[in-house]
Amino acid sequence: MLTFLGFAMIATFLVLIMMKKMSPIAALVLIPALFCVFAGKGAHLGDYVIEGVGKLAPTAAMLMFAIVYFGLMIDVGLFDPIVRGILRFCKADPMRVVVGTAVLAAIVSLDGDGSTTFMITVSAMYPLYKRLGLSLVVMTGVAATANGVMNTLPWGGPTARAATALKLDAADIFVPMIPALAVGLLFVFALAYVLGLRERRRVGVLALPGQKAPEDVEDVEGVEGVREDMVGAATGGTAQTASAGPVVSGPSTGPAPAETSASISPSPSTSDTGSGPDPEDGFQGLDPDRPTLRPRLYWFNAGLTVALLTAMIMEWLPIPVLFLLGAALALTVNFPHMPDQKARIAAHADNVLNVAGMVFAAAVFTGVLTGTGMVKDMADWLVGAIPEGMGPHMALVTGLLSLPLTYFMSNDGFYFGVLPVLAEAGAAHGVSPLEIARASLVGQALHMSSPLVPAVYVLVGMAKVEFGDHTRFTVKWAALTSLVVLAAGMIFGII
């Protein structure tokens, strides 16, 4: 009964948000509450929710102060050189923009934290996607999938959990998996290339103001003065408009004017998934004259950020504490006057509230799923459904099961609750626990788009993309990436 209710609850949630019948926050709260009643455990709903909130409260605190910290770094111009470098590489070519998104997300993912990766990636790429009229779900999908592959780093979480659960050395799990993960990352880059070509065919090859025709473009110095959308409340600037829109100089799937002026008539959205300039966003972009810039403090802010990420990787302090201290220090040094500090906090309050609210709403979902026993029954049912003849192939089975299980469960639930059972079943047929542990990592590309992962709400929130649109677009590509990693692992004899 609980198995059926668990799958039904998850299916109902996904269907309603993908059909846009409910907002994610409402769905995360009301649907599990209803199914808790159906399970006959409505009297315990409060206990389940409080337990779920208690487990996710540190994550919510981390996200709150991380958003404030990186929002401040965007305000003061820390990432402006990175954005200019990306723009020089992209040259307003949709294909290069999408590939650049994948490369940037993969590089930033080295810090091991998905929320940080998404904040930096969206901060850098969002203005360009909006300026060129590219689909924002392409950005969120590529970033999430690239981060999912990189999330297998030993300090990223899943590898450490697998090592702890099976009492293995994390290096013995991760190092042999590097070739397979490299293939997975190359597949993400190839996917980004294909999606970029599709975006190029859809919107044409573009040139921003100050550029030559795309085939002759050598630099994008003219881009630096573009007033365009930044990331949600990450800058909190007032509305700015560009003096000119993009120039279409290539084929397009639909009619498009040769030149538009954003200050007169912004281009209409080119899809219902968040592409195209939006005149109502009202965010300040890479304005080289914005009053929040602090060029004299650039190296202080860069050093502070490096120190913060180093402390996070080395685990010198809990991550929420690190971001709390970092945000307070950055705010005090860059904006020593009280009115300026209040203005910066207010500028980022909207994004903080949206993300924190989503995390606490997800606590209801996970609390009910775990507290009622639905997760345990679902996992037991899936493991019990494995045919006896598949015993010698438990590594393959583990890899395949990691896709749905890490999507519908938290990493803790999968690695500490399900993986030991799979390892025992494999050991009975002579399959090494190391192979089981390595196979368990392949589902991470899909896991990073799970509704139970708080970081994904940072991604869709800052990119202003509906979670349902992101899910509908990303799941198929993320699942395919996971299967590529699994196939590569088997070909190389790792799994």
Short mmCIF file of C-alpha atoms in Angstrom, two decimals:
data_model
loop_
_atom_site.label_atom_id
_atom_site.label_comp_id
_atom_site.label_asym_id
_atom_site.label_seq_id
_atom_site.Cartn_x
_atom_site.Cartn_y
_atom_site.Cartn_z
CA MET A 1 0.00 0.00 0.00
CA LEU A 2 2.73 2.48 0.97
CA THR A 3 4.68 1.52 -2.15
CA PHE A 4 1.73 2.40 -4.37
CA LEU A 5 1.04 5.62 -2.49
CA GLY A 6 4.71 6.65 -2.73
CA PHE A 7 4.87 6.22 -6.49
CA ALA A 8 1.44 7.82 -6.87
CA MET A 9 2.48 10.84 -4.78
CA ILE A 10 5.63 11.40 -6.84
CA ALA A 11 3.77 10.92 -10.12
CA THR A 12 1.02 13.33 -9.07
CA PHE A 13 3.58 15.95 -8.07
CA LEU A 14 5.52 15.70 -11.34
CA VAL A 15 2.41 15.73 -13.53
CA LEU A 16 0.90 18.76 -11.81
CA ILE A 17 4.04 20.88 -11.96
CA MET A 18 4.88 19.91 -15.54
CA MET A 19 1.33 20.73 -16.61
CA LYS A 20 1.62 23.97 -14.62
CA LYS A 21 -1.52 23.23 -12.64
CA MET A 22 0.23 24.06 -9.35
CA SER A 23 3.27 26.04 -8.33
CA PRO A 24 6.20 23.96 -7.02
CA ILE A 25 5.85 25.35 -3.49
CA ALA A 26 2.14 24.56 -3.32
CA ALA A 27 2.65 21.11 -4.83
CA LEU A 28 5.51 20.27 -2.47
CA VAL A 29 3.33 21.08 0.53
CA LEU A 30 -0.23 20.08 -0.35
CA ILE A 31 0.33 16.84 -2.27
CA PRO A 32 2.37 15.07 0.45
CA ALA A 33 -0.01 16.33 3.12
CA LEU A 34 -2.92 14.78 1.20
CA PHE A 35 -1.13 11.47 0.66
CA CYS A 36 -0.12 11.39 4.30
CA VAL A 37 -3.82 11.42 5.13
CA PHE A 38 -4.47 8.72 2.52
CA ALA A 39 -1.81 6.57 4.22
CA GLY A 40 -3.73 6.87 7.47
CA LYS A 41 -0.96 8.83 9.18
CA GLY A 42 -2.40 12.31 9.06
CA ALA A 43 -2.09 12.63 12.84
CA HIS A 44 1.70 12.41 12.48
CA LEU A 45 1.98 14.97 9.69
CA GLY A 46 3.32 17.64 12.03
CA ASP A 47 6.08 15.34 13.30
CA TYR A 48 7.10 14.41 9.75
CA VAL A 49 7.23 18.03 8.65
CA ILE A 50 9.23 19.19 11.67
CA GLU A 51 11.69 16.35 11.15
CA GLY A 52 12.03 17.23 7.46
CA VAL A 53 12.49 20.92 8.23
CA GLY A 54 15.13 20.09 10.82
CA LYS A 55 17.14 18.10 8.30
CA LEU A 56 16.94 20.77 5.57
CA ALA A 57 17.33 23.84 7.78
CA PRO A 58 21.15 23.91 7.41
CA THR A 59 20.74 23.68 3.64
CA ALA A 60 18.26 26.55 3.64
CA ALA A 61 20.62 28.65 5.76
CA MET A 62 23.51 27.89 3.43
CA LEU A 63 21.49 28.86 0.36
CA MET A 64 20.22 32.06 1.94
CA PHE A 65 23.66 33.40 2.77
CA ALA A 66 25.28 31.96 -0.36
CA ILE A 67 22.79 33.89 -2.49
CA VAL A 68 23.55 37.06 -0.57
CA TYR A 69 27.30 36.48 -0.84
CA PHE A 70 27.43 35.76 -4.56
CA GLY A 71 24.86 38.46 -5.20
CA LEU A 72 27.21 40.93 -3.54
CA MET A 73 30.12 39.62 -5.61
CA ILE A 74 28.09 40.22 -8.76
CA ASP A 75 27.16 43.69 -7.54
CA VAL A 76 30.77 44.70 -6.90
CA GLY A 77 31.99 43.35 -10.26
CA LEU A 78 33.97 40.25 -9.26
CA PHE A 79 32.62 38.21 -12.18
CA ASP A 80 32.65 40.96 -14.80
CA PRO A 81 36.04 39.86 -16.26
CA ILE A 82 34.76 36.27 -16.47
CA VAL A 83 31.64 37.38 -18.30
CA ARG A 84 33.68 39.50 -20.72
CA GLY A 85 35.95 36.53 -21.41
CA ILE A 86 32.97 34.29 -22.08
CA LEU A 87 31.49 36.91 -24.38
CA ARG A 88 34.73 37.14 -26.33
CA PHE A 89 34.65 33.38 -26.79
CA CYS A 90 30.95 33.25 -27.63
CA LYS A 91 30.97 36.18 -30.08
CA ALA A 92 27.16 36.25 -29.83
CA ASP A 93 27.00 32.82 -31.51
CA PRO A 94 24.22 30.71 -29.89
CA MET A 95 26.25 27.53 -30.32
CA ARG A 96 29.26 29.00 -28.52
CA VAL A 97 27.03 30.43 -25.81
CA VAL A 98 25.54 27.02 -24.99
CA VAL A 99 28.92 25.26 -25.10
CA GLY A 100 30.35 28.04 -22.93
CA THR A 101 27.57 27.38 -20.43
CA ALA A 102 28.56 23.71 -20.17
CA VAL A 103 32.27 24.52 -19.84
CA LEU A 104 31.69 27.20 -17.20
CA ALA A 105 29.35 24.96 -15.16
CA ALA A 106 31.86 22.10 -15.28
CA ILE A 107 34.74 24.32 -14.16
CA VAL A 108 32.86 25.96 -11.32
CA SER A 109 31.58 22.53 -10.22
CA LEU A 110 35.09 21.77 -9.03
CA ASP A 111 34.10 23.46 -5.76
CA GLY A 112 31.76 20.52 -5.11
CA ASP A 113 28.67 22.61 -4.36
CA GLY A 114 25.76 22.70 -6.81
CA SER A 115 24.23 25.90 -5.46
CA THR A 116 27.47 27.84 -5.91
CA THR A 117 27.89 26.43 -9.41
CA PHE A 118 24.42 27.48 -10.47
CA MET A 119 24.67 30.96 -8.98
CA ILE A 120 27.93 31.71 -10.78
CA THR A 121 26.90 30.09 -14.07
CA VAL A 122 23.52 31.79 -14.26
CA SER A 123 25.02 35.10 -13.16
CA ALA A 124 27.49 34.97 -16.05
CA MET A 125 25.28 33.57 -18.80
CA TYR A 126 21.78 34.88 -18.09
CA PRO A 127 22.35 38.35 -19.61
CA LEU A 128 23.65 36.84 -22.84
CA TYR A 129 20.80 34.34 -23.17
CA LYS A 130 18.27 37.10 -22.66
CA ARG A 131 20.07 39.45 -25.02
CA LEU A 132 20.23 36.90 -27.82
CA GLY A 133 16.74 35.51 -27.23
CA LEU A 134 17.95 31.98 -26.44
CA SER A 135 15.86 29.47 -24.54
CA LEU A 136 16.63 29.64 -20.85
CA VAL A 137 15.73 25.98 -20.30
CA VAL A 138 18.68 25.12 -22.52
CA MET A 139 20.89 27.03 -20.09
CA THR A 140 19.42 25.37 -16.99
CA GLY A 141 19.43 21.92 -18.58
CA VAL A 142 23.04 22.07 -19.73
CA ALA A 143 24.24 23.57 -16.44
CA ALA A 144 22.41 20.98 -14.32
CA THR A 145 23.65 18.04 -16.40
CA ALA A 146 27.27 19.22 -16.41
CA ASN A 147 27.12 19.78 -12.67
CA GLY A 148 25.58 16.34 -12.18
CA VAL A 149 28.55 14.64 -13.82
CA MET A 150 31.00 16.73 -11.78
CA ASN A 151 29.00 16.10 -8.59
CA THR A 152 30.76 12.74 -8.33
CA LEU A 153 33.96 14.43 -7.12
CA PRO A 154 35.06 12.96 -3.76
CA TRP A 155 34.22 16.22 -1.98
CA GLY A 156 30.91 16.60 -3.83
CA GLY A 157 28.96 14.22 -1.60
CA PRO A 158 27.82 11.03 -3.40
CA THR A 159 31.26 9.41 -3.53
CA ALA A 160 31.84 10.11 0.15
CA ARG A 161 28.41 8.68 1.00
CA ALA A 162 29.05 5.52 -1.03
CA ALA A 163 32.45 5.08 0.63
CA THR A 164 30.98 5.56 4.09
CA ALA A 165 28.01 3.27 3.51
CA LEU A 166 30.14 0.40 2.18
CA LYS A 167 33.24 1.12 4.32
CA LEU A 168 35.47 1.72 1.30
CA ASP A 169 38.10 4.29 0.42
CA ALA A 170 36.68 7.18 -1.61
CA ALA A 171 39.78 7.27 -3.84
CA ASP A 172 39.33 3.58 -4.73
CA ILE A 173 35.81 4.41 -5.89
CA PHE A 174 36.44 7.67 -7.71
CA VAL A 175 39.85 7.38 -9.39
CA PRO A 176 39.01 4.35 -11.58
CA MET A 177 35.75 6.10 -12.57
CA ILE A 178 37.58 9.11 -14.04
CA PRO A 179 37.66 7.76 -17.64
CA ALA A 180 33.93 7.00 -17.60
CA LEU A 181 33.12 10.36 -16.04
CA ALA A 182 35.34 12.07 -18.63
CA VAL A 183 33.31 10.40 -21.37
CA GLY A 184 30.14 11.61 -19.68
CA LEU A 185 31.47 15.17 -19.53
CA LEU A 186 32.50 15.04 -23.20
CA PHE A 187 28.98 13.86 -23.98
CA VAL A 188 27.60 16.89 -22.14
CA PHE A 189 29.82 19.17 -24.23
CA ALA A 190 28.67 17.38 -27.40
CA LEU A 191 25.07 17.73 -26.26
CA ALA A 192 25.64 21.43 -25.64
CA TYR A 193 27.08 21.73 -29.15
CA VAL A 194 24.01 20.08 -30.68
CA LEU A 195 21.59 22.15 -28.62
CA GLY A 196 23.59 25.25 -29.53
CA LEU A 197 23.30 24.46 -33.22
CA ARG A 198 19.55 24.02 -32.73
CA GLU A 199 19.34 27.42 -31.05
CA ARG A 200 21.41 28.93 -33.87
CA ARG A 201 18.95 27.56 -36.43
CA ARG A 202 16.05 28.87 -34.39
CA VAL A 203 17.20 32.43 -33.78
CA GLY A 204 19.90 32.85 -36.41
CA VAL A 205 23.48 34.00 -36.00
CA LEU A 206 23.46 37.25 -34.09
CA ALA A 207 25.65 40.27 -33.55
CA LEU A 208 25.39 42.56 -30.56
CA PRO A 209 25.74 46.33 -30.83
CA GLY A 210 29.28 47.38 -31.70
CA GLN A 211 30.08 44.08 -33.42
CA LYS A 212 30.86 43.38 -37.04
CA ALA A 213 28.98 40.74 -38.99
CA PRO A 214 29.28 37.42 -37.11
CA GLU A 215 31.64 35.83 -39.59
CA ASP A 216 34.05 38.72 -39.17
CA VAL A 217 33.72 39.18 -35.41
CA GLU A 218 37.05 39.37 -33.61
CA ASP A 219 35.97 40.84 -30.27
CA VAL A 220 32.94 41.95 -28.35
CA GLU A 221 34.12 45.15 -26.79
CA GLY A 222 30.74 46.66 -27.61
CA VAL A 223 29.06 44.13 -25.38
CA GLU A 224 30.57 45.56 -22.22
CA GLY A 225 28.27 48.56 -22.29
CA VAL A 226 25.09 46.60 -22.81
CA ARG A 227 22.47 47.22 -20.15
CA GLU A 228 20.75 43.90 -19.94
CA ASP A 229 19.14 41.55 -17.53
CA MET A 230 21.24 40.15 -14.70
CA VAL A 231 20.15 37.45 -12.34
CA GLY A 232 16.91 37.90 -10.49
CA ALA A 233 17.56 39.79 -7.32
CA ALA A 234 21.25 39.04 -7.59
CA THR A 235 21.98 42.64 -8.53
CA GLY A 236 18.89 44.42 -7.37
CA GLY A 237 19.57 47.21 -9.86
CA THR A 238 16.94 49.39 -11.37
CA ALA A 239 15.60 48.80 -14.83
CA GLN A 240 18.04 49.55 -17.61
CA THR A 241 17.48 49.31 -21.33
CA ALA A 242 19.89 48.67 -24.12
CA SER A 243 20.36 51.15 -26.88
CA ALA A 244 20.01 48.52 -29.52
CA GLY A 245 18.97 44.93 -29.84
CA PRO A 246 20.72 42.06 -31.57
CA VAL A 247 21.24 42.05 -35.31
CA VAL A 248 20.08 38.88 -37.01
CA SER A 249 22.44 37.88 -39.77
CA GLY A 250 21.74 34.22 -40.26
CA PRO A 251 18.84 31.87 -40.94
CA SER A 252 15.99 31.70 -38.51
CA THR A 253 13.01 29.43 -38.17
CA GLY A 254 10.69 32.38 -37.96
CA PRO A 255 10.51 35.90 -39.31
CA ALA A 256 12.78 38.35 -37.55
CA PRO A 257 13.63 41.96 -38.22
CA ALA A 258 17.16 42.76 -39.28
CA GLU A 259 17.59 45.13 -36.38
CA THR A 260 15.54 46.00 -33.35
CA SER A 261 15.82 48.66 -30.69
CA ALA A 262 15.22 47.34 -27.21
CA SER A 263 14.62 50.87 -25.96
CA ILE A 264 11.69 51.25 -28.35
CA SER A 265 10.20 47.84 -28.78
CA PRO A 266 11.84 44.83 -27.12
CA SER A 267 11.80 41.61 -29.09
CA PRO A 268 9.00 39.25 -28.12
CA SER A 269 9.69 36.05 -26.33
CA THR A 270 10.58 33.33 -28.76
CA SER A 271 9.30 30.45 -26.69
CA ASP A 272 7.15 29.77 -23.71
CA THR A 273 10.07 28.45 -21.74
CA GLY A 274 11.72 31.69 -20.94
CA SER A 275 13.63 32.74 -24.04
CA GLY A 276 13.67 36.17 -25.56
CA PRO A 277 14.17 39.56 -24.02
CA ASP A 278 11.65 40.46 -21.39
CA PRO A 279 11.01 44.17 -20.95
CA GLU A 280 9.48 43.59 -17.54
CA ASP A 281 12.47 41.92 -15.90
CA GLY A 282 13.90 45.27 -14.85
CA PHE A 283 17.33 43.99 -13.79
CA GLN A 284 20.63 45.73 -14.26
CA GLY A 285 23.20 43.91 -16.29
CA LEU A 286 26.91 44.33 -16.90
CA ASP A 287 26.71 48.10 -16.64
CA PRO A 288 30.32 49.28 -16.33
CA ASP A 289 29.12 52.38 -14.52
CA ARG A 290 26.77 50.79 -11.97
CA PRO A 291 27.19 52.42 -8.56
CA THR A 292 27.76 49.13 -6.73
CA LEU A 293 31.09 48.41 -8.46
CA ARG A 294 34.12 48.31 -6.17
CA PRO A 295 37.18 48.08 -8.47
CA ARG A 296 39.61 49.03 -5.70
CA LEU A 297 38.42 46.05 -3.67
CA TYR A 298 38.55 43.56 -6.55
CA TRP A 299 41.49 41.56 -5.23
CA PHE A 300 40.10 41.56 -1.71
CA ASN A 301 36.83 40.10 -3.00
CA ALA A 302 38.64 37.59 -5.20
CA GLY A 303 40.82 36.49 -2.29
CA LEU A 304 37.83 36.24 0.01
CA THR A 305 35.98 34.07 -2.51
CA VAL A 306 38.97 31.77 -3.02
CA ALA A 307 39.43 31.47 0.73
CA LEU A 308 35.74 30.72 1.18
CA LEU A 309 35.72 27.99 -1.47
CA THR A 310 38.95 26.52 -0.09
CA ALA A 311 37.51 26.39 3.41
CA MET A 312 34.38 24.75 2.02
CA ILE A 313 36.34 22.06 0.17
CA MET A 314 38.63 21.44 3.14
CA GLU A 315 35.61 21.38 5.48
CA TRP A 316 37.21 23.74 8.01
CA LEU A 317 33.74 24.91 9.10
CA PRO A 318 30.17 23.92 8.23
CA ILE A 319 29.17 25.42 4.87
CA PRO A 320 26.28 27.50 6.29
CA VAL A 321 28.67 29.08 8.80
CA LEU A 322 31.22 29.84 6.08
CA PHE A 323 28.70 31.62 3.87
CA LEU A 324 27.22 33.47 6.84
CA LEU A 325 30.66 34.79 7.80
CA GLY A 326 31.57 35.48 4.18
CA ALA A 327 28.37 37.42 3.47
CA ALA A 328 28.74 39.50 6.62
CA LEU A 329 32.38 40.32 5.87
CA ALA A 330 31.75 41.11 2.19
CA LEU A 331 28.82 43.34 3.08
CA THR A 332 30.76 45.24 5.73
CA VAL A 333 33.91 45.83 3.69
CA ASN A 334 32.26 46.67 0.35
CA PHE A 335 29.38 48.70 1.76
CA PRO A 336 30.50 50.25 5.05
CA HIS A 337 27.54 52.64 5.28
CA MET A 338 24.36 51.30 6.86
CA PRO A 339 21.91 52.60 4.17
CA ASP A 340 23.98 50.86 1.47
CA GLN A 341 24.00 47.61 3.42
CA LYS A 342 20.23 47.72 3.85
CA ALA A 343 19.82 48.41 0.13
CA ARG A 344 21.96 45.42 -0.85
CA ILE A 345 20.13 43.07 1.53
CA ALA A 346 16.78 44.30 0.24
CA ALA A 347 17.97 43.85 -3.34
CA HIS A 348 18.58 40.14 -2.78
CA ALA A 349 15.66 39.48 -0.43
CA ASP A 350 13.29 38.35 -3.18
CA ASN A 351 15.60 35.62 -4.45
CA VAL A 352 16.48 34.52 -0.92
CA LEU A 353 12.82 34.22 0.04
CA ASN A 354 11.91 32.25 -3.08
CA VAL A 355 14.72 29.72 -2.67
CA ALA A 356 14.42 29.32 1.09
CA GLY A 357 10.66 28.94 0.77
CA MET A 358 11.15 26.20 -1.83
CA VAL A 359 13.59 24.35 0.40
CA PHE A 360 11.27 24.37 3.39
CA ALA A 361 8.38 23.29 1.16
CA ALA A 362 10.55 20.40 -0.05
CA ALA A 363 11.04 19.50 3.61
CA VAL A 364 7.33 18.64 3.77
CA PHE A 365 7.68 16.36 0.77
CA THR A 366 10.78 14.56 2.03
CA GLY A 367 9.47 14.43 5.58
CA VAL A 368 6.28 12.65 4.55
CA LEU A 369 8.07 10.41 2.06
CA THR A 370 10.51 9.25 4.73
CA GLY A 371 8.37 9.42 7.86
CA THR A 372 5.50 7.34 6.50
CA GLY A 373 7.90 4.65 5.30
CA MET A 374 7.05 5.17 1.63
CA VAL A 375 10.71 5.51 0.63
CA LYS A 376 11.72 2.28 2.38
CA ASP A 377 8.83 0.31 0.89
CA MET A 378 9.52 1.69 -2.60
CA ALA A 379 13.21 0.77 -2.38
CA ASP A 380 12.45 -2.71 -1.00
CA TRP A 381 9.95 -3.30 -3.79
CA LEU A 382 12.42 -2.27 -6.49
CA VAL A 383 15.23 -4.38 -5.05
CA GLY A 384 12.89 -7.34 -4.61
CA ALA A 385 11.79 -7.06 -8.23
CA ILE A 386 15.31 -7.84 -9.48
CA PRO A 387 15.29 -11.30 -11.13
CA GLU A 388 17.52 -13.88 -9.49
CA GLY A 389 19.34 -14.38 -12.79
CA MET A 390 20.58 -10.80 -12.67
CA GLY A 391 22.67 -11.49 -9.56
CA PRO A 392 26.01 -11.71 -11.40
CA HIS A 393 25.17 -8.41 -13.09
CA MET A 394 24.34 -6.45 -9.95
CA ALA A 395 26.74 -3.67 -10.89
CA LEU A 396 24.73 -3.03 -14.05
CA VAL A 397 21.49 -3.30 -12.08
CA THR A 398 22.80 -0.83 -9.50
CA GLY A 399 23.75 1.63 -12.22
CA LEU A 400 20.30 1.40 -13.81
CA LEU A 401 18.51 1.67 -10.47
CA SER A 402 20.58 4.70 -9.49
CA LEU A 403 18.75 6.76 -12.12
CA PRO A 404 15.20 6.54 -10.73
CA LEU A 405 16.19 6.04 -7.11
CA THR A 406 18.48 9.06 -6.83
CA TYR A 407 15.86 11.12 -8.67
CA PHE A 408 13.01 10.17 -6.37
CA MET A 409 15.08 9.88 -3.19
CA SER A 410 17.66 11.97 -1.41
CA ASN A 411 21.29 10.90 -1.77
CA ASP A 412 21.32 10.00 1.91
CA GLY A 413 18.31 7.73 1.49
CA PHE A 414 19.81 5.97 -1.52
CA TYR A 415 23.40 5.57 -0.37
CA PHE A 416 22.71 4.71 3.26
CA GLY A 417 19.42 2.85 2.79
CA VAL A 418 19.48 1.11 -0.59
CA LEU A 419 23.12 0.77 -1.61
CA PRO A 420 24.10 -1.59 1.25
CA VAL A 421 21.26 -3.92 0.25
CA LEU A 422 22.40 -3.90 -3.38
CA ALA A 423 26.01 -4.51 -2.29
CA GLU A 424 24.98 -7.52 -0.20
CA ALA A 425 23.01 -8.96 -3.12
CA GLY A 426 26.02 -8.45 -5.37
CA ALA A 427 28.45 -9.99 -2.88
CA ALA A 428 26.34 -13.16 -2.84
CA HIS A 429 27.09 -13.50 -6.55
CA GLY A 430 30.75 -12.52 -6.37
CA VAL A 431 30.35 -8.87 -7.41
CA SER A 432 32.83 -6.56 -5.69
CA PRO A 433 31.42 -3.79 -3.45
CA LEU A 434 33.75 -1.39 -5.30
CA GLU A 435 31.93 -2.12 -8.57
CA ILE A 436 28.58 -1.56 -6.86
CA ALA A 437 29.80 1.72 -5.38
CA ARG A 438 31.13 2.98 -8.72
CA ALA A 439 27.91 2.01 -10.50
CA SER A 440 25.88 3.90 -7.91
CA LEU A 441 27.45 7.19 -9.06
CA VAL A 442 26.17 7.13 -12.64
CA GLY A 443 22.73 8.51 -11.78
CA GLN A 444 24.07 11.83 -10.48
CA ALA A 445 23.58 13.62 -13.80
CA LEU A 446 19.85 13.01 -13.39
CA HIS A 447 19.84 13.51 -9.64
CA MET A 448 20.81 17.17 -9.93
CA SER A 449 17.42 17.95 -11.52
CA SER A 450 15.44 16.09 -8.86
CA PRO A 451 12.71 18.07 -7.09
CA LEU A 452 14.34 16.92 -3.84
CA VAL A 453 17.62 18.75 -4.57
CA PRO A 454 17.54 22.28 -3.11
CA ALA A 455 20.19 23.55 -5.55
CA VAL A 456 17.89 23.05 -8.54
CA TYR A 457 15.55 25.69 -7.12
CA VAL A 458 18.45 28.12 -7.05
CA LEU A 459 19.04 27.32 -10.72
CA VAL A 460 15.47 27.72 -11.96
CA GLY A 461 14.76 30.62 -9.62
CA MET A 462 17.70 32.74 -10.74
CA ALA A 463 17.13 31.81 -14.39
CA LYS A 464 13.41 32.65 -14.07
CA VAL A 465 12.42 29.28 -15.53
CA GLU A 466 9.40 27.25 -14.44
CA PHE A 467 10.49 24.07 -12.66
CA GLY A 468 8.09 22.04 -14.80
CA ASP A 469 9.65 23.37 -18.01
CA HIS A 470 13.12 22.59 -16.71
CA THR A 471 12.09 19.06 -15.74
CA ARG A 472 10.38 18.35 -19.04
CA PHE A 473 13.42 19.50 -21.01
CA THR A 474 16.27 18.22 -18.86
CA VAL A 475 15.26 14.77 -17.62
CA LYS A 476 15.68 13.00 -20.97
CA TRP A 477 19.13 14.47 -21.62
CA ALA A 478 20.32 13.92 -18.06
CA ALA A 479 19.14 10.30 -18.12
CA LEU A 480 20.92 9.76 -21.44
CA THR A 481 24.10 11.25 -19.97
CA SER A 482 23.90 8.85 -17.02
CA LEU A 483 23.50 5.90 -19.39
CA VAL A 484 26.53 7.05 -21.37
CA VAL A 485 28.60 7.10 -18.17
CA LEU A 486 27.33 3.62 -17.30
CA ALA A 487 28.11 2.29 -20.77
CA ALA A 488 31.60 3.82 -20.69
CA GLY A 489 32.24 2.28 -17.28
CA MET A 490 31.30 -1.15 -18.57
CA ILE A 491 33.36 -0.78 -21.75
CA PHE A 492 36.44 0.26 -19.75
CA GLY A 493 35.88 -2.62 -17.32
CA ILE A 494 35.39 -0.25 -14.39
CA ILE A 495 31.88 -1.47 -13.59
#
